[in-house]
mmCIF file of C-alpha atoms in Angstrom:
data_model
loop_
_atom_site.group_PDB
_atom_site.id
_atom_site.type_symbol
_atom_site.label_atom_id
_atom_site.label_comp_id
_atom_site.label_asym_id
_atom_site.label_seq_id
_atom_site.Cartn_x
_atom_site.Cartn_y
_atom_site.Cartn_z
ATOM 1 C CA MET N 1 24.534 183.907 -89.266
ATOM 2 C CA LEU N 2 23.069 180.654 -90.426
ATOM 3 C CA PRO N 3 24.930 178.634 -93.077
ATOM 4 C CA PHE N 4 23.325 177.932 -96.403
ATOM 5 C CA PRO N 5 21.520 174.591 -96.413
ATOM 6 C CA PRO N 6 22.633 171.883 -96.824
ATOM 7 C CA PHE N 7 26.087 173.157 -95.787
ATOM 8 C CA ARG N 8 25.787 172.726 -92.034
ATOM 9 C CA LYS N 9 28.678 172.159 -89.705
ATOM 10 C CA ARG N 10 28.419 168.805 -88.023
ATOM 11 C CA LYS N 11 30.732 166.089 -86.893
ATOM 12 C CA TYR N 12 31.592 163.091 -88.976
ATOM 13 C CA SER N 13 28.517 160.936 -89.438
ATOM 14 C CA ARG N 14 27.776 157.813 -91.412
ATOM 15 C CA GLN N 15 24.233 157.260 -92.625
ATOM 16 C CA LYS N 16 23.333 153.584 -92.572
ATOM 17 C CA PRO N 17 20.578 152.149 -94.787
ATOM 18 C CA ARG N 18 17.279 151.518 -93.127
ATOM 19 C CA SER N 19 15.574 148.164 -93.406
ATOM 20 C CA GLY N 20 14.114 147.613 -96.845
ATOM 21 C CA TYR N 21 16.643 149.894 -98.568
ATOM 22 C CA SER N 22 19.167 148.562 -101.034
ATOM 23 C CA SER N 23 22.816 149.597 -100.931
ATOM 24 C CA ASN N 24 22.370 152.016 -103.840
ATOM 25 C CA GLN N 25 19.629 153.942 -102.034
ATOM 26 C CA PHE N 26 21.907 155.570 -99.473
ATOM 27 C CA TRP N 27 25.219 157.346 -99.424
ATOM 28 C CA ILE N 28 27.816 158.519 -96.981
ATOM 29 C CA LYS N 29 27.814 162.160 -95.963
ATOM 30 C CA PHE N 30 30.559 163.612 -93.845
ATOM 31 C CA ASN N 31 31.697 166.896 -92.424
ATOM 32 C CA ILE N 32 34.629 167.613 -90.127
ATOM 33 C CA GLU N 33 34.698 170.394 -87.581
ATOM 34 C CA GLY N 34 37.185 173.078 -88.563
ATOM 35 C CA LEU N 35 37.114 172.389 -92.298
ATOM 36 C CA ASP N 36 34.719 175.264 -92.952
ATOM 37 C CA ALA N 37 31.406 173.875 -94.248
ATOM 38 C CA TRP N 38 32.149 171.323 -96.917
ATOM 39 C CA TYR N 39 30.844 167.840 -97.429
ATOM 40 C CA HIS N 40 29.971 165.761 -100.429
ATOM 41 C CA HIS N 41 28.856 162.322 -101.413
ATOM 42 C CA TRP N 42 31.579 159.776 -101.961
ATOM 43 C CA ARG N 43 29.680 158.850 -105.107
ATOM 44 C CA GLU N 44 30.668 162.264 -106.512
ATOM 45 C CA PRO N 45 34.461 162.302 -106.057
ATOM 46 C CA TYR N 46 34.979 164.968 -108.729
ATOM 47 C CA HIS N 47 32.905 167.548 -106.808
ATOM 48 C CA LEU N 48 34.516 166.413 -103.574
ATOM 49 C CA LEU N 49 38.028 167.031 -104.884
ATOM 50 C CA LEU N 50 37.041 170.391 -106.371
ATOM 51 C CA ASN N 51 35.547 171.785 -103.180
ATOM 52 C CA ILE N 52 37.719 170.552 -100.328
ATOM 53 C CA PRO N 53 40.417 172.968 -99.066
ATOM 54 C CA TRP N 54 43.770 172.929 -100.840
ATOM 55 C CA LYS N 55 45.712 171.362 -97.992
ATOM 56 C CA TYR N 56 43.342 168.400 -97.829
ATOM 57 C CA PHE N 57 43.432 168.054 -101.617
ATOM 58 C CA ILE N 58 47.232 167.786 -101.441
ATOM 59 C CA ILE N 59 46.982 165.301 -98.565
ATOM 60 C CA LEU N 60 44.552 163.109 -100.528
ATOM 61 C CA MET N 61 46.732 163.232 -103.640
ATOM 62 C CA SER N 62 49.790 162.310 -101.544
ATOM 63 C CA ILE N 63 47.923 159.372 -100.020
ATOM 64 C CA PHE N 64 46.871 158.258 -103.514
ATOM 65 C CA TYR N 65 50.467 158.489 -104.742
ATOM 66 C CA PHE N 66 52.046 156.536 -101.881
ATOM 67 C CA VAL N 67 49.278 153.921 -101.676
ATOM 68 C CA LEU N 68 49.459 153.275 -105.406
ATOM 69 C CA ASN N 69 53.238 152.946 -105.368
ATOM 70 C CA GLY N 70 53.037 150.785 -102.266
ATOM 71 C CA GLY N 71 50.583 148.454 -103.979
ATOM 72 C CA PHE N 72 52.824 148.028 -106.996
ATOM 73 C CA ALA N 73 55.814 147.558 -104.692
ATOM 74 C CA LEU N 74 54.058 144.584 -103.074
ATOM 75 C CA ALA N 75 53.422 143.161 -106.533
ATOM 76 C CA TYR N 76 57.098 143.611 -107.443
ATOM 77 C CA LEU N 77 58.123 141.758 -104.274
ATOM 78 C CA PHE N 78 56.629 138.536 -105.645
ATOM 79 C CA GLY N 79 59.063 138.777 -108.554
ATOM 80 C CA ILE N 80 61.867 140.768 -106.978
ATOM 81 C CA GLU N 81 64.364 138.555 -108.763
ATOM 82 C CA GLY N 82 63.112 140.119 -112.006
ATOM 83 C CA ILE N 83 64.561 143.493 -110.959
ATOM 84 C CA GLU N 84 68.252 143.614 -111.658
ATOM 85 C CA ASN N 85 70.459 144.671 -108.697
ATOM 86 C CA ALA N 86 67.485 144.783 -106.295
ATOM 87 C CA VAL N 87 67.934 143.315 -102.812
ATOM 88 C CA LYS N 88 65.744 140.231 -102.499
ATOM 89 C CA GLY N 89 62.852 140.694 -100.080
ATOM 90 C CA SER N 90 63.450 144.447 -99.723
ATOM 91 C CA PHE N 91 60.206 146.425 -99.798
ATOM 92 C CA GLY N 92 62.162 149.681 -100.012
ATOM 93 C CA GLU N 93 63.921 148.574 -103.189
ATOM 94 C CA ALA N 94 60.594 147.545 -104.747
ATOM 95 C CA PHE N 95 58.941 150.793 -103.654
ATOM 96 C CA PHE N 96 61.590 153.041 -105.178
ATOM 97 C CA PHE N 97 61.567 150.958 -108.358
ATOM 98 C CA SER N 98 57.813 151.616 -108.510
ATOM 99 C CA VAL N 99 58.398 155.343 -107.994
ATOM 100 C CA HIS N 100 60.864 155.402 -110.870
ATOM 101 C CA THR N 101 58.380 153.625 -113.111
ATOM 102 C CA PHE N 102 55.353 155.688 -112.063
ATOM 103 C CA SER N 103 57.152 159.000 -112.480
ATOM 104 C CA THR N 104 58.931 157.937 -115.710
ATOM 105 C CA ILE N 105 62.198 159.063 -114.142
ATOM 106 C CA GLY N 106 64.179 156.331 -115.822
ATOM 107 C CA TYR N 107 66.138 153.438 -114.378
ATOM 108 C CA GLY N 108 69.641 153.573 -112.973
ATOM 109 C CA ASN N 109 71.135 150.456 -111.468
ATOM 110 C CA MET N 110 67.723 148.716 -111.253
ATOM 111 C CA TYR N 111 65.760 147.626 -114.335
ATOM 112 C CA PRO N 112 63.246 144.858 -115.193
ATOM 113 C CA THR N 113 64.548 141.571 -116.571
ATOM 114 C CA THR N 114 61.654 139.064 -116.447
ATOM 115 C CA VAL N 115 58.337 138.845 -118.251
ATOM 116 C CA TYR N 116 56.397 139.181 -114.976
ATOM 117 C CA THR N 117 58.230 142.365 -113.998
ATOM 118 C CA ASN N 118 57.907 143.880 -117.476
ATOM 119 C CA ILE N 119 54.149 143.221 -117.438
ATOM 120 C CA LEU N 120 53.898 145.055 -114.101
ATOM 121 C CA VAL N 121 56.024 147.903 -115.460
ATOM 122 C CA THR N 122 53.744 148.170 -118.494
ATOM 123 C CA LEU N 123 50.629 148.198 -116.305
ATOM 124 C CA GLU N 124 52.071 150.788 -113.905
ATOM 125 C CA ALA N 125 53.188 153.004 -116.767
ATOM 126 C CA PHE N 126 49.629 152.992 -118.117
ATOM 127 C CA VAL N 127 48.174 153.715 -114.659
ATOM 128 C CA SER N 128 50.680 156.535 -114.163
ATOM 129 C CA ILE N 129 49.589 158.208 -117.422
ATOM 130 C CA LEU N 130 45.955 158.185 -116.261
ATOM 131 C CA GLY N 131 46.829 159.235 -112.711
ATOM 132 C CA ILE N 132 49.018 162.161 -113.712
ATOM 133 C CA ALA N 133 46.431 163.322 -116.249
ATOM 134 C CA LEU N 134 43.641 163.200 -113.633
ATOM 135 C CA ILE N 135 45.672 164.990 -110.951
ATOM 136 C CA THR N 136 46.786 167.661 -113.433
ATOM 137 C CA GLY N 137 43.224 168.182 -114.637
ATOM 138 C CA LEU N 138 41.880 168.468 -111.089
ATOM 139 C CA ALA N 139 44.607 170.914 -110.075
ATOM 140 C CA PHE N 140 43.953 173.056 -113.158
ATOM 141 C CA ALA N 141 40.186 172.996 -112.540
ATOM 142 C CA ARG N 142 40.748 174.141 -108.956
ATOM 143 C CA PHE N 143 43.093 176.938 -110.040
ATOM 144 C CA SER N 144 40.699 178.121 -112.748
ATOM 145 C CA GLN N 145 37.724 178.385 -110.391
ATOM 146 C CA SER N 146 36.531 181.903 -109.665
ATOM 147 C CA ASN N 147 36.317 182.045 -105.880
ATOM 148 C CA ALA N 148 34.511 185.064 -104.548
ATOM 149 C CA LYS N 149 35.894 187.036 -101.616
ATOM 150 C CA ILE N 150 32.621 188.708 -100.683
ATOM 151 C CA LEU N 151 31.953 189.778 -97.130
ATOM 152 C CA PHE N 152 28.335 189.728 -95.924
ATOM 153 C CA SER N 153 27.271 191.426 -92.718
ATOM 154 C CA ASP N 154 26.621 189.067 -89.814
ATOM 155 C CA VAL N 155 23.196 190.580 -89.169
ATOM 156 C CA VAL N 156 20.343 192.339 -90.936
ATOM 157 C CA VAL N 157 18.919 195.575 -89.534
ATOM 158 C CA VAL N 158 15.502 197.189 -89.822
ATOM 159 C CA LEU N 159 15.257 200.966 -89.432
ATOM 160 C CA PRO N 160 13.293 203.865 -90.936
ATOM 161 C CA TYR N 161 14.518 205.147 -94.296
ATOM 162 C CA ASN N 162 12.555 208.066 -95.764
ATOM 163 C CA ASN N 163 10.032 207.425 -92.990
ATOM 164 C CA VAL N 164 9.429 203.843 -94.173
ATOM 165 C CA PRO N 165 10.712 200.750 -92.330
ATOM 166 C CA THR N 166 13.532 199.309 -94.406
ATOM 167 C CA LEU N 167 15.438 196.061 -94.123
ATOM 168 C CA MET N 168 19.169 196.455 -94.763
ATOM 169 C CA LEU N 169 22.201 194.232 -95.056
ATOM 170 C CA ARG N 170 25.741 195.073 -96.106
ATOM 171 C CA VAL N 171 28.184 193.440 -98.550
ATOM 172 C CA SER N 172 31.764 194.265 -99.447
ATOM 173 C CA ASN N 173 34.433 193.097 -101.856
ATOM 174 C CA GLN N 174 37.506 191.945 -99.906
ATOM 175 C CA ARG N 175 39.790 191.953 -102.939
ATOM 176 C CA ARG N 176 41.480 195.055 -104.324
ATOM 177 C CA ASN N 177 39.737 194.838 -107.666
ATOM 178 C CA TYR N 178 36.323 195.501 -109.181
ATOM 179 C CA ILE N 179 33.356 193.191 -109.550
ATOM 180 C CA LEU N 180 31.597 194.303 -112.712
ATOM 181 C CA GLU N 181 27.866 194.067 -113.426
ATOM 182 C CA ALA N 182 27.152 193.050 -109.839
ATOM 183 C CA LYS N 183 23.621 191.789 -109.191
ATOM 184 C CA ILE N 184 22.106 190.783 -105.882
ATOM 185 C CA ARG N 185 18.880 188.984 -104.970
ATOM 186 C CA LEU N 186 17.172 188.698 -101.597
ATOM 187 C CA TYR N 187 14.647 185.997 -100.749
ATOM 188 C CA LEU N 188 12.408 185.284 -97.785
ATOM 189 C CA MET N 189 11.725 181.649 -96.997
ATOM 190 C CA TRP N 190 9.167 180.642 -94.372
ATOM 191 C CA ASP N 191 6.453 178.120 -93.543
ATOM 192 C CA GLU N 192 2.956 178.720 -94.860
ATOM 193 C CA VAL N 193 -0.353 176.866 -94.747
ATOM 194 C CA SER N 194 -2.727 177.202 -97.689
ATOM 195 C CA LYS N 195 -6.464 177.760 -97.369
ATOM 196 C CA GLU N 196 -6.896 174.033 -97.977
ATOM 197 C CA GLY N 197 -4.691 173.287 -94.976
ATOM 198 C CA ASN N 198 -1.652 172.141 -96.938
ATOM 199 C CA PHE N 199 1.722 172.950 -95.422
ATOM 200 C CA PHE N 200 4.631 174.015 -97.608
ATOM 201 C CA ARG N 201 7.819 176.046 -97.497
ATOM 202 C CA ARG N 202 7.376 179.176 -99.596
ATOM 203 C CA VAL N 203 10.005 181.468 -101.073
ATOM 204 C CA HIS N 204 9.275 185.171 -101.687
ATOM 205 C CA GLU N 205 11.623 187.381 -103.666
ATOM 206 C CA LEU N 206 12.024 190.697 -101.876
ATOM 207 C CA LYS N 207 12.087 193.763 -104.092
ATOM 208 C CA LEU N 208 15.191 195.870 -103.541
ATOM 209 C CA LEU N 209 15.642 199.594 -103.930
ATOM 210 C CA ARG N 210 18.722 198.792 -106.027
ATOM 211 C CA ASP N 211 19.681 195.283 -107.087
ATOM 212 C CA TYR N 212 22.386 196.243 -109.609
ATOM 213 C CA SER N 213 25.750 197.939 -109.395
ATOM 214 C CA PRO N 214 28.015 198.584 -112.402
ATOM 215 C CA THR N 215 31.082 198.128 -110.187
ATOM 216 C CA LEU N 216 31.451 196.752 -106.666
ATOM 217 C CA ALA N 217 34.687 198.040 -105.217
ATOM 218 C CA MET N 218 33.874 199.192 -101.690
ATOM 219 C CA THR N 219 30.663 198.434 -99.808
ATOM 220 C CA TRP N 220 27.035 198.057 -100.815
ATOM 221 C CA THR N 221 24.072 198.490 -98.498
ATOM 222 C CA VAL N 222 21.226 196.351 -99.828
ATOM 223 C CA MET N 223 17.794 197.733 -98.901
ATOM 224 C CA HIS N 224 14.268 196.347 -99.025
ATOM 225 C CA THR N 225 11.355 198.664 -98.241
ATOM 226 C CA ILE N 226 8.787 197.079 -95.927
ATOM 227 C CA ASP N 227 5.625 198.585 -97.397
ATOM 228 C CA GLU N 228 2.198 197.219 -98.275
ATOM 229 C CA ASN N 229 3.680 195.178 -101.122
ATOM 230 C CA SER N 230 6.260 193.468 -98.938
ATOM 231 C CA PRO N 231 5.590 190.045 -97.362
ATOM 232 C CA LEU N 232 7.240 191.456 -94.227
ATOM 233 C CA TYR N 233 4.614 194.193 -93.880
ATOM 234 C CA GLU N 234 3.252 194.313 -90.302
ATOM 235 C CA VAL N 235 5.232 191.192 -89.404
ATOM 236 C CA ASP N 236 6.893 191.010 -85.985
ATOM 237 C CA ILE N 237 9.680 188.849 -84.623
ATOM 238 C CA ASP N 238 7.242 186.346 -83.091
ATOM 239 C CA THR N 239 5.669 185.708 -86.493
ATOM 240 C CA LEU N 240 9.090 185.209 -88.061
ATOM 241 C CA LYS N 241 9.998 182.771 -85.308
ATOM 242 C CA ARG N 242 6.753 180.834 -85.651
ATOM 243 C CA LYS N 243 7.166 180.560 -89.412
ATOM 244 C CA LYS N 244 10.875 179.653 -89.126
ATOM 245 C CA ALA N 245 11.782 182.533 -91.428
ATOM 246 C CA LEU N 246 15.068 182.515 -93.295
ATOM 247 C CA LEU N 247 16.561 185.265 -95.458
ATOM 248 C CA LEU N 248 18.639 184.093 -98.406
ATOM 249 C CA THR N 249 20.857 186.386 -100.436
ATOM 250 C CA SER N 250 22.932 185.686 -103.532
ATOM 251 C CA LEU N 251 25.330 187.955 -105.404
ATOM 252 C CA SER N 252 26.813 187.483 -108.857
ATOM 253 C CA GLY N 253 29.137 189.507 -111.030
ATOM 254 C CA ILE N 254 32.208 189.415 -113.238
ATOM 255 C CA ASP N 255 35.615 189.357 -111.608
ATOM 256 C CA GLU N 256 37.626 191.803 -113.715
ATOM 257 C CA SER N 257 40.949 190.180 -112.819
ATOM 258 C CA ILE N 258 40.117 186.840 -114.461
ATOM 259 C CA ASP N 259 37.105 187.883 -116.550
ATOM 260 C CA GLN N 260 34.909 185.132 -115.083
ATOM 261 C CA THR N 261 31.516 185.147 -113.424
ATOM 262 C CA MET N 262 31.633 184.774 -109.663
ATOM 263 C CA TYR N 263 28.908 183.915 -107.155
ATOM 264 C CA ALA N 264 28.531 184.396 -103.426
ATOM 265 C CA ARG N 265 25.700 183.688 -101.031
ATOM 266 C CA SER N 266 24.685 183.952 -97.412
ATOM 267 C CA SER N 267 21.654 183.443 -95.186
ATOM 268 C CA TYR N 268 20.115 184.901 -92.042
ATOM 269 C CA GLY N 269 17.721 183.464 -89.487
ATOM 270 C CA PHE N 270 15.023 185.433 -87.712
ATOM 271 C CA GLN N 271 17.373 185.854 -84.739
ATOM 272 C CA ASP N 272 19.841 187.672 -87.015
ATOM 273 C CA ILE N 273 17.388 190.513 -87.691
ATOM 274 C CA LEU N 274 17.965 193.533 -85.440
ATOM 275 C CA TRP N 275 15.059 195.929 -85.204
ATOM 276 C CA ASP N 276 15.678 199.665 -84.767
ATOM 277 C CA HIS N 277 19.422 199.294 -85.347
ATOM 278 C CA GLN N 278 21.754 200.757 -87.918
ATOM 279 C CA PHE N 279 25.192 199.797 -89.226
ATOM 280 C CA GLN N 280 28.187 201.754 -88.099
ATOM 281 C CA ASP N 281 29.883 203.721 -90.836
ATOM 282 C CA VAL N 282 32.965 202.125 -92.390
ATOM 283 C CA ILE N 283 33.860 204.857 -94.898
ATOM 284 C CA TYR N 284 36.105 207.589 -93.566
ATOM 285 C CA HIS N 285 37.681 210.702 -95.078
ATOM 286 C CA THR N 286 41.296 211.745 -94.738
ATOM 287 C CA THR N 287 42.498 215.327 -94.340
ATOM 288 C CA ASP N 288 43.681 215.408 -97.955
ATOM 289 C CA GLY N 289 40.221 214.529 -99.283
ATOM 290 C CA HIS N 290 40.686 210.793 -99.886
ATOM 291 C CA ARG N 291 38.366 208.063 -98.637
ATOM 292 C CA TYR N 292 39.198 204.716 -97.086
ATOM 293 C CA ILE N 293 37.263 201.764 -95.683
ATOM 294 C CA ASP N 294 37.772 200.261 -92.246
ATOM 295 C CA LEU N 295 36.225 196.783 -92.356
ATOM 296 C CA SER N 296 36.873 196.220 -88.655
ATOM 297 C CA PHE N 297 33.515 197.937 -88.071
ATOM 298 C CA PHE N 298 31.774 196.150 -90.938
ATOM 299 C CA HIS N 299 29.540 193.926 -88.766
ATOM 300 C CA GLN N 300 28.982 196.375 -85.913
ATOM 301 C CA THR N 301 25.616 198.013 -85.348
ATOM 302 C CA LYS N 302 24.159 200.514 -82.917
ATOM 303 C CA PRO N 303 20.621 201.380 -81.822
ATOM 304 C CA ILE N 304 19.045 204.258 -83.708
ATOM 305 C CA ASP N 305 18.200 207.461 -81.896
ATOM 306 C CA SER N 306 14.653 207.645 -80.641
#
């Protein structure tokens, strides 16, 4: 399944300015293999820190904390005699004095005694207020985000439904709660050339048999009928390949657990469309009349009977 543009997995890359471009006309993009599909511009650090995985957020905050305290420790070294009971020339003593100041822990046997050291303490105390406020705000913003746990099928199938070719994909909620007022949209994006010979990338919204569900708790098979009104009518795989077709799907709803709107999306290339296939069933019945879902077969398909 193709990732949503521009979220493509690629190795770390640095984009250098071309000749004639000023420094403010380019930016650094990066992506690291194994970190899912995230990258951002360094000029947008807020979005970067909101979207990177938690472990890398903690690593970055730890680096910020130690680098900042290390910088102040170097400044304290120039006036180490202004710190009572500190060993002269000891970076460790200056570093821990900085940690005490930054964290407002309070001083024990070490405390400032000179004007230079008190000025640094005042400056670090101010920086610590801003730093703690920013880190707390970022952590709260990350915790308050509504992250969807929606599972999209790896492929899209086309098979007859009521004697009409129908395109189908499958979605499921991976959490044990309900998504209320769920809505889904399906779009077809491909290359077109107008009658005047102008090339452009066009997006068609595909009409669905049902694009709304009051509650999404188990699975949902999304269906688009390929009839005379569909842009996919009488289109074969070679046409989709030539036009570089891409299916885009987006789902929104209200997460009942936190009462916030959530969004999820996925995309499919022409090679992800399986003709004359159907999804394997994932809903099973127990002997006592209950139903359960086995998501281990969620992505599996099989050819339809002739």
